[in-house]
Amino acid sequence: MDNSKLTISLLLVAFLLIIVTLVTLRKNKINVKFAIIWFIPTIAIALLALLPNLFIKFAQLFGFQTISNLIIGFILVLILFLIMSLTVIITGLSKKNVLLIQEISLLKKEVEEMKGNGKKNR
């Protein structure tokens, strides 16, 4: 595969990722913060397609033997970034869930106490 085919393929992948993310966002299946997390790798893929010489220089700088090894390393870093971002979001949601459970428990206790006081007053 020559450079022009690779560039077109990478741009097509980036374009498809943008379309899928936008459609999913429009249907309210994901939040904006999740969409932004998916746009970052998409931008990285587009940069890879549009600026291949930059990646050649990075490969030489970091000591990679071939560009494909750099791309695999780059993809692994992107995947780790996605996993870390989603872990942070899940942790935040777990903390909110615990807070909601505590608030509901306090409200249930209050309601039970009010019911108990109502029975005593009769």
PDB file of C-alpha atoms in Angstrom:
ATOM      1  CA  MET A   1       0.000   0.000   0.000  1.00  0.00           C
ATOM      2  CA  ASP A   2       1.538   3.307  -1.019  1.00  0.00           C
ATOM      3  CA  ASN A   3       1.309   6.543   0.961  1.00  0.00           C
ATOM      4  CA  SER A   4      -1.701   7.938  -0.910  1.00  0.00           C
ATOM      5  CA  LYS A   5      -3.782   4.815  -0.219  1.00  0.00           C
ATOM      6  CA  LEU A   6      -2.724   4.842   3.420  1.00  0.00           C
ATOM      7  CA  THR A   7      -3.567   8.543   3.743  1.00  0.00           C
ATOM      8  CA  ILE A   8      -6.997   8.020   2.172  1.00  0.00           C
ATOM      9  CA  SER A   9      -7.642   4.995   4.392  1.00  0.00           C
ATOM     10  CA  LEU A  10      -6.700   6.850   7.570  1.00  0.00           C
ATOM     11  CA  LEU A  11      -8.789   9.879   6.599  1.00  0.00           C
ATOM     12  CA  LEU A  12     -11.727   7.575   5.868  1.00  0.00           C
ATOM     13  CA  VAL A  13     -11.367   5.946   9.285  1.00  0.00           C
ATOM     14  CA  ALA A  14     -11.204   9.379  10.957  1.00  0.00           C
ATOM     15  CA  PHE A  15     -14.247  10.554   8.990  1.00  0.00           C
ATOM     16  CA  LEU A  16     -16.225   7.433   9.935  1.00  0.00           C
ATOM     17  CA  LEU A  17     -15.294   7.858  13.604  1.00  0.00           C
ATOM     18  CA  ILE A  18     -16.497  11.463  13.508  1.00  0.00           C
ATOM     19  CA  ILE A  19     -19.783  10.461  11.846  1.00  0.00           C
ATOM     20  CA  VAL A  20     -20.427   7.603  14.281  1.00  0.00           C
ATOM     21  CA  THR A  21     -19.616   9.832  17.268  1.00  0.00           C
ATOM     22  CA  LEU A  22     -21.834  12.667  16.027  1.00  0.00           C
ATOM     23  CA  VAL A  23     -24.760  10.354  15.254  1.00  0.00           C
ATOM     24  CA  THR A  24     -24.448   8.699  18.655  1.00  0.00           C
ATOM     25  CA  LEU A  25     -24.261  12.118  20.305  1.00  0.00           C
ATOM     26  CA  ARG A  26     -27.262  13.396  18.347  1.00  0.00           C
ATOM     27  CA  LYS A  27     -29.356  10.386  19.416  1.00  0.00           C
ATOM     28  CA  ASN A  28     -28.419  11.175  23.045  1.00  0.00           C
ATOM     29  CA  LYS A  29     -26.751   7.792  23.509  1.00  0.00           C
ATOM     30  CA  ILE A  30     -23.579   9.445  24.874  1.00  0.00           C
ATOM     31  CA  ASN A  31     -22.792  12.694  26.678  1.00  0.00           C
ATOM     32  CA  VAL A  32     -20.688  15.467  25.208  1.00  0.00           C
ATOM     33  CA  LYS A  33     -17.754  14.605  27.496  1.00  0.00           C
ATOM     34  CA  PHE A  34     -17.691  11.059  26.110  1.00  0.00           C
ATOM     35  CA  ALA A  35     -17.889  12.400  22.569  1.00  0.00           C
ATOM     36  CA  ILE A  36     -14.898  14.647  23.227  1.00  0.00           C
ATOM     37  CA  ILE A  37     -12.968  11.633  24.489  1.00  0.00           C
ATOM     38  CA  TRP A  38     -13.651   9.924  21.135  1.00  0.00           C
ATOM     39  CA  PHE A  39     -12.800  13.009  19.090  1.00  0.00           C
ATOM     40  CA  ILE A  40      -9.239  13.109  20.448  1.00  0.00           C
ATOM     41  CA  PRO A  41      -8.142   9.791  18.835  1.00  0.00           C
ATOM     42  CA  THR A  42      -9.986  10.812  15.679  1.00  0.00           C
ATOM     43  CA  ILE A  43      -7.949  14.013  15.481  1.00  0.00           C
ATOM     44  CA  ALA A  44      -4.791  11.993  16.111  1.00  0.00           C
ATOM     45  CA  ILE A  45      -5.641   9.630  13.241  1.00  0.00           C
ATOM     46  CA  ALA A  46      -6.309  12.583  10.923  1.00  0.00           C
ATOM     47  CA  LEU A  47      -2.971  14.141  11.924  1.00  0.00           C
ATOM     48  CA  LEU A  48      -1.247  10.864  11.184  1.00  0.00           C
ATOM     49  CA  ALA A  49      -2.800  10.845   7.718  1.00  0.00           C
ATOM     50  CA  LEU A  50      -2.099  14.491   6.936  1.00  0.00           C
ATOM     51  CA  LEU A  51       1.367  14.809   8.460  1.00  0.00           C
ATOM     52  CA  PRO A  52       3.180  11.506   7.840  1.00  0.00           C
ATOM     53  CA  ASN A  53       6.603  13.210   7.816  1.00  0.00           C
ATOM     54  CA  LEU A  54       6.015  14.279  11.398  1.00  0.00           C
ATOM     55  CA  PHE A  55       5.591  10.651  12.388  1.00  0.00           C
ATOM     56  CA  ILE A  56       8.722   9.670  10.466  1.00  0.00           C
ATOM     57  CA  LYS A  57      10.668  12.215  12.517  1.00  0.00           C
ATOM     58  CA  PHE A  58       9.045  10.943  15.737  1.00  0.00           C
ATOM     59  CA  ALA A  59       9.982   7.367  14.796  1.00  0.00           C
ATOM     60  CA  GLN A  60      13.601   8.403  14.307  1.00  0.00           C
ATOM     61  CA  LEU A  61      13.584  10.502  17.470  1.00  0.00           C
ATOM     62  CA  PHE A  62      12.241   7.713  19.677  1.00  0.00           C
ATOM     63  CA  GLY A  63      14.306   4.986  18.023  1.00  0.00           C
ATOM     64  CA  PHE A  64      11.560   2.993  16.306  1.00  0.00           C
ATOM     65  CA  GLN A  65      12.809   0.854  13.443  1.00  0.00           C
ATOM     66  CA  THR A  66       9.701   1.318  11.311  1.00  0.00           C
ATOM     67  CA  ILE A  67       6.748   3.668  11.163  1.00  0.00           C
ATOM     68  CA  SER A  68       4.382   0.748  11.749  1.00  0.00           C
ATOM     69  CA  ASN A  69       5.974   0.139  15.166  1.00  0.00           C
ATOM     70  CA  LEU A  70       5.476   3.809  16.019  1.00  0.00           C
ATOM     71  CA  ILE A  71       1.840   3.625  14.901  1.00  0.00           C
ATOM     72  CA  ILE A  72       1.232   0.546  17.050  1.00  0.00           C
ATOM     73  CA  GLY A  73       2.820   2.310  20.021  1.00  0.00           C
ATOM     74  CA  PHE A  74       0.767   5.405  19.259  1.00  0.00           C
ATOM     75  CA  ILE A  75      -2.449   3.356  19.132  1.00  0.00           C
ATOM     76  CA  LEU A  76      -1.572   1.684  22.441  1.00  0.00           C
ATOM     77  CA  VAL A  77      -1.079   5.106  24.041  1.00  0.00           C
ATOM     78  CA  LEU A  78      -4.451   6.253  22.654  1.00  0.00           C
ATOM     79  CA  ILE A  79      -6.139   3.145  24.031  1.00  0.00           C
ATOM     80  CA  LEU A  80      -4.541   3.742  27.432  1.00  0.00           C
ATOM     81  CA  PHE A  81      -5.741   7.356  27.288  1.00  0.00           C
ATOM     82  CA  LEU A  82      -9.298   6.191  26.530  1.00  0.00           C
ATOM     83  CA  ILE A  83      -9.208   3.631  29.331  1.00  0.00           C
ATOM     84  CA  MET A  84      -7.890   6.201  31.824  1.00  0.00           C
ATOM     85  CA  SER A  85     -10.505   8.768  30.792  1.00  0.00           C
ATOM     86  CA  LEU A  86     -13.329   6.261  31.111  1.00  0.00           C
ATOM     87  CA  THR A  87     -11.954   5.069  34.466  1.00  0.00           C
ATOM     88  CA  VAL A  88     -12.002   8.645  35.788  1.00  0.00           C
ATOM     89  CA  ILE A  89     -15.587   9.084  34.582  1.00  0.00           C
ATOM     90  CA  ILE A  90     -16.716   5.762  36.090  1.00  0.00           C
ATOM     91  CA  THR A  91     -15.061   6.640  39.404  1.00  0.00           C
ATOM     92  CA  GLY A  92     -16.912   9.954  39.479  1.00  0.00           C
ATOM     93  CA  LEU A  93     -20.202   8.217  38.748  1.00  0.00           C
ATOM     94  CA  SER A  94     -19.545   5.652  41.480  1.00  0.00           C
ATOM     95  CA  LYS A  95     -18.951   8.434  44.008  1.00  0.00           C
ATOM     96  CA  LYS A  96     -22.177  10.157  42.922  1.00  0.00           C
ATOM     97  CA  ASN A  97     -24.012   6.848  43.242  1.00  0.00           C
ATOM     98  CA  VAL A  98     -22.792   6.386  46.825  1.00  0.00           C
ATOM     99  CA  LEU A  99     -23.863   9.940  47.644  1.00  0.00           C
ATOM    100  CA  LEU A 100     -27.338   9.329  46.178  1.00  0.00           C
ATOM    101  CA  ILE A 101     -27.715   6.104  48.178  1.00  0.00           C
ATOM    102  CA  GLN A 102     -26.775   7.941  51.373  1.00  0.00           C
ATOM    103  CA  GLU A 103     -29.240  10.759  50.653  1.00  0.00           C
ATOM    104  CA  ILE A 104     -32.044   8.297  49.887  1.00  0.00           C
ATOM    105  CA  SER A 105     -31.311   6.406  53.107  1.00  0.00           C
ATOM    106  CA  LEU A 106     -31.515   9.641  55.114  1.00  0.00           C
ATOM    107  CA  LEU A 107     -34.792  10.561  53.427  1.00  0.00           C
ATOM    108  CA  LYS A 108     -36.240   7.088  54.123  1.00  0.00           C
ATOM    109  CA  LYS A 109     -35.248   7.420  57.771  1.00  0.00           C
ATOM    110  CA  GLU A 110     -36.931  10.832  57.943  1.00  0.00           C
ATOM    111  CA  VAL A 111     -40.116   9.502  56.363  1.00  0.00           C
ATOM    112  CA  GLU A 112     -40.195   6.543  58.760  1.00  0.00           C
ATOM    113  CA  GLU A 113     -39.680   8.878  61.719  1.00  0.00           C
ATOM    114  CA  MET A 114     -42.499  11.123  60.488  1.00  0.00           C
ATOM    115  CA  LYS A 115     -44.784   8.081  60.110  1.00  0.00           C
ATOM    116  CA  GLY A 116     -43.798   6.934  63.580  1.00  0.00           C
ATOM    117  CA  ASN A 117     -44.588  10.374  65.091  1.00  0.00           C
ATOM    118  CA  GLY A 118     -47.914  10.419  63.258  1.00  0.00           C
ATOM    119  CA  LYS A 119     -48.955   7.083  64.816  1.00  0.00           C
ATOM    120  CA  LYS A 120     -48.010   8.277  68.317  1.00  0.00           C
ATOM    121  CA  ASN A 121     -50.121  11.439  67.976  1.00  0.00           C
ATOM    122  CA  ARG A 122     -53.310   9.465  67.141  1.00  0.00           C
TER     123      ARG A 122
END
